Tab-separated table of C-alpha atoms in Angstrom:
chain	number	residue	atom	x	y	z
A	1	UNK	CA	-0.038	-0.059	0.038
A	2	UNK	CA	1.603	3.222	-1.098
A	3	UNK	CA	-0.102	6.287	0.296
A	4	UNK	CA	1.463	9.490	-1.311
A	5	UNK	CA	1.981	12.565	0.665
A	6	UNK	CA	-0.134	15.471	-0.741
A	7	UNK	CA	0.194	19.175	-0.166
A	8	UNK	CA	-2.830	21.472	-0.718
A	9	UNK	CA	-3.219	25.251	-0.023
A	10	UNK	CA	-3.936	24.696	3.749
A	11	UNK	CA	-3.303	21.002	4.333
A	12	UNK	CA	-0.729	18.252	4.482
A	13	UNK	CA	-2.103	14.806	3.736
A	14	UNK	CA	0.301	12.145	4.825
A	15	UNK	CA	0.239	8.439	5.765
A	16	UNK	CA	-1.056	7.647	9.200
A	17	UNK	CA	1.522	6.371	11.790
A	18	UNK	CA	1.619	5.440	15.502
A	19	UNK	CA	2.617	8.972	16.509
A	20	UNK	CA	-1.045	9.928	15.607
A	21	UNK	CA	-2.367	7.887	18.589
A	22	UNK	CA	-3.510	10.899	20.701
A	23	UNK	CA	-5.058	12.779	17.726
A	24	UNK	CA	-6.887	9.670	16.588
A	25	UNK	CA	-8.190	9.161	20.089
A	26	UNK	CA	-9.704	12.610	19.979
A	27	UNK	CA	-10.954	12.742	16.422
A	28	UNK	CA	-12.746	9.295	16.788
A	29	UNK	CA	-13.629	9.754	20.436
A	30	UNK	CA	-12.170	6.485	21.549
A	31	UNK	CA	-9.767	5.440	24.390
A	32	UNK	CA	-6.005	5.326	23.620
A	33	UNK	CA	-6.062	1.404	23.127
A	34	UNK	CA	-8.716	1.718	20.578
A	35	UNK	CA	-6.874	4.354	18.776
A	36	UNK	CA	-3.885	2.273	18.623
A	37	UNK	CA	-5.888	-0.697	17.361
A	38	UNK	CA	-7.352	1.569	14.761
A	39	UNK	CA	-3.949	2.598	13.454
A	40	UNK	CA	-2.667	-0.968	13.556
A	41	UNK	CA	-5.664	-1.935	11.406
A	42	UNK	CA	-4.952	0.895	8.933
A	43	UNK	CA	-1.356	-0.203	8.603
A	44	UNK	CA	-2.271	-3.893	8.202
A	45	UNK	CA	-5.355	-3.626	6.067
A	46	UNK	CA	-5.908	-6.836	4.142
A	47	UNK	CA	-8.232	-5.382	1.540
A	48	UNK	CA	-7.031	-5.431	-1.949
A	49	UNK	CA	-6.011	-1.780	-1.657
A	50	UNK	CA	-6.738	0.875	0.958
A	51	UNK	CA	-5.331	4.277	1.392
A	52	UNK	CA	-5.537	6.319	4.608
A	53	UNK	CA	-4.205	9.714	5.056
A	54	UNK	CA	-3.824	11.902	8.279
A	55	UNK	CA	-5.022	15.419	7.568
A	56	UNK	CA	-2.719	18.146	9.066
A	57	UNK	CA	-3.500	21.963	9.294
A	58	UNK	CA	-0.828	24.172	10.709
A	59	UNK	CA	1.185	21.084	11.689
A	60	UNK	CA	-1.641	19.674	13.832
A	61	UNK	CA	-3.460	16.558	12.845
A	62	UNK	CA	-7.157	17.486	12.600
A	63	UNK	CA	-8.560	14.374	10.757
A	64	UNK	CA	-8.333	11.417	8.516
A	65	UNK	CA	-9.559	10.781	4.953
A	66	UNK	CA	-9.428	7.418	2.990
A	67	UNK	CA	-10.327	5.296	0.135
A	68	UNK	CA	-11.448	1.887	1.427
A	69	UNK	CA	-13.836	-0.842	0.918
A	70	UNK	CA	-12.441	-1.109	-2.586
A	71	UNK	CA	-14.131	-3.641	-4.920
A	72	UNK	CA	-12.767	-3.847	-8.492
A	73	UNK	CA	-12.849	-0.109	-9.784
A	74	UNK	CA	-15.272	1.261	-7.087
A	75	UNK	CA	-13.773	2.734	-3.782
A	76	UNK	CA	-15.587	4.264	-0.735
A	77	UNK	CA	-14.363	7.587	0.556
A	78	UNK	CA	-14.430	8.252	4.295
A	79	UNK	CA	-13.551	11.362	6.278
A	80	UNK	CA	-13.501	12.454	9.965
A	81	UNK	CA	-12.569	15.840	11.149
A	82	UNK	CA	-11.937	16.834	14.769
A	83	UNK	CA	-15.046	18.674	15.923
A	84	UNK	CA	-12.850	21.667	16.896
A	85	UNK	CA	-12.102	22.172	13.176
A	86	UNK	CA	-15.579	21.531	11.680
A	87	UNK	CA	-17.084	24.024	9.224
A	88	UNK	CA	-13.856	25.238	7.866
A	89	UNK	CA	-13.872	23.278	4.542
A	90	UNK	CA	-11.079	20.968	5.473
A	91	UNK	CA	-12.832	17.775	4.577
A	92	UNK	CA	-13.811	19.237	1.173
A	93	UNK	CA	-10.274	20.374	0.549
A	94	UNK	CA	-8.804	17.022	1.429
A	95	UNK	CA	-11.539	15.186	-0.607
A	96	UNK	CA	-10.670	17.303	-3.706
A	97	UNK	CA	-6.987	16.356	-3.203
A	98	UNK	CA	-7.410	12.656	-2.981
A	99	UNK	CA	-10.038	12.561	-5.842
A	100	UNK	CA	-7.199	13.657	-8.162
A	101	UNK	CA	-5.682	10.147	-7.555
A	102	UNK	CA	-8.784	8.213	-8.710
A	103	UNK	CA	-7.700	7.424	-12.222
A	104	UNK	CA	-4.065	6.680	-10.999
A	105	UNK	CA	-5.541	4.228	-8.534
A	106	UNK	CA	-7.886	2.679	-11.184
A	107	UNK	CA	-11.238	3.817	-9.807
A	108	UNK	CA	-14.120	4.581	-12.134
A	109	UNK	CA	-16.599	5.457	-9.294
A	110	UNK	CA	-16.278	6.620	-5.656
A	111	UNK	CA	-18.986	6.299	-3.130
A	112	UNK	CA	-19.747	8.040	0.131
A	113	UNK	CA	-21.958	6.433	2.658
A	114	UNK	CA	-23.589	9.208	4.953
A	115	UNK	CA	-26.132	8.701	7.642
A	116	UNK	CA	-29.318	10.672	6.722
A	117	UNK	CA	-29.010	12.909	9.797
A	118	UNK	CA	-25.290	13.704	9.168
A	119	UNK	CA	-25.761	16.983	7.124
A	120	UNK	CA	-22.236	18.018	7.426
A	121	UNK	CA	-21.057	14.657	5.827
A	122	UNK	CA	-23.721	14.925	3.132
A	123	UNK	CA	-22.761	18.574	2.430
A	124	UNK	CA	-19.045	17.528	1.900
A	125	UNK	CA	-20.181	14.787	-0.502
A	126	UNK	CA	-22.398	17.136	-2.519
A	127	UNK	CA	-19.545	19.803	-2.595
A	128	UNK	CA	-17.213	17.210	-3.926
A	129	UNK	CA	-19.739	16.459	-6.789
A	130	UNK	CA	-21.351	13.318	-5.558
A	131	UNK	CA	-25.041	12.644	-6.182
A	132	UNK	CA	-27.550	10.755	-4.113
A	133	UNK	CA	-27.827	7.117	-5.490
A	134	UNK	CA	-29.841	5.099	-3.103
A	135	UNK	CA	-30.657	4.351	0.626
A	136	UNK	CA	-29.051	1.192	2.029
A	137	UNK	CA	-29.414	0.040	5.598
A	138	UNK	CA	-28.824	3.084	7.683
A	139	UNK	CA	-26.974	4.972	5.064
A	140	UNK	CA	-27.796	7.066	2.031
A	141	UNK	CA	-25.268	6.337	-0.639
A	142	UNK	CA	-23.736	9.196	-2.867
A	143	UNK	CA	-21.745	8.287	-6.091
A	144	UNK	CA	-19.308	10.127	-8.171
A	145	UNK	CA	-18.192	8.964	-11.549
A	146	UNK	CA	-14.544	9.694	-11.967
A	147	UNK	CA	-13.637	8.316	-15.360
A	148	UNK	CA	-12.571	11.185	-17.696
A	149	UNK	CA	-12.973	13.664	-14.874
A	150	UNK	CA	-10.399	16.318	-14.416
A	151	UNK	CA	-9.836	17.445	-10.862
A	152	UNK	CA	-7.736	20.457	-10.309
A	153	UNK	CA	-7.205	21.902	-6.987
A	154	UNK	CA	-3.558	22.902	-6.659
A	155	UNK	CA	-2.074	19.838	-5.146
A	156	UNK	CA	1.539	18.872	-4.922
A	157	UNK	CA	2.489	15.093	-4.609
A	158	UNK	CA	5.566	13.984	-2.771
A	159	UNK	CA	7.250	10.708	-3.449
């Protein structure tokens, strides 16, 4: 699993590592042991491919964003932002950055699963160009076709 480091106007997206334990604990509202287990799971994912980034603003980890639950050429996007940093456009900016990688990663569609009452998450999905597809269990599913799409948001990739 190669997770490239990405720099946007305000953010640094980088691979998650064990030094992120305290930030993960706060972002996901879990105990330290659960945060460490989450990081271990990220680093040892057995899915065909998964990509998880830590989101940093002003040298502080404020969230995570990922492509996961990948099947063939369809990936699911997921994002979590520390509540202290909500409503500042960070999830949208990070989402725009990783969506630039879709064709490189071989995705033709990306889906976002949002709980119907999570208006902030739905707002991010819609700002990223996703459209409502269907209801499934407790989620509304939003989909974005990414083949032949051109995303530009001023990102720089580091090897």
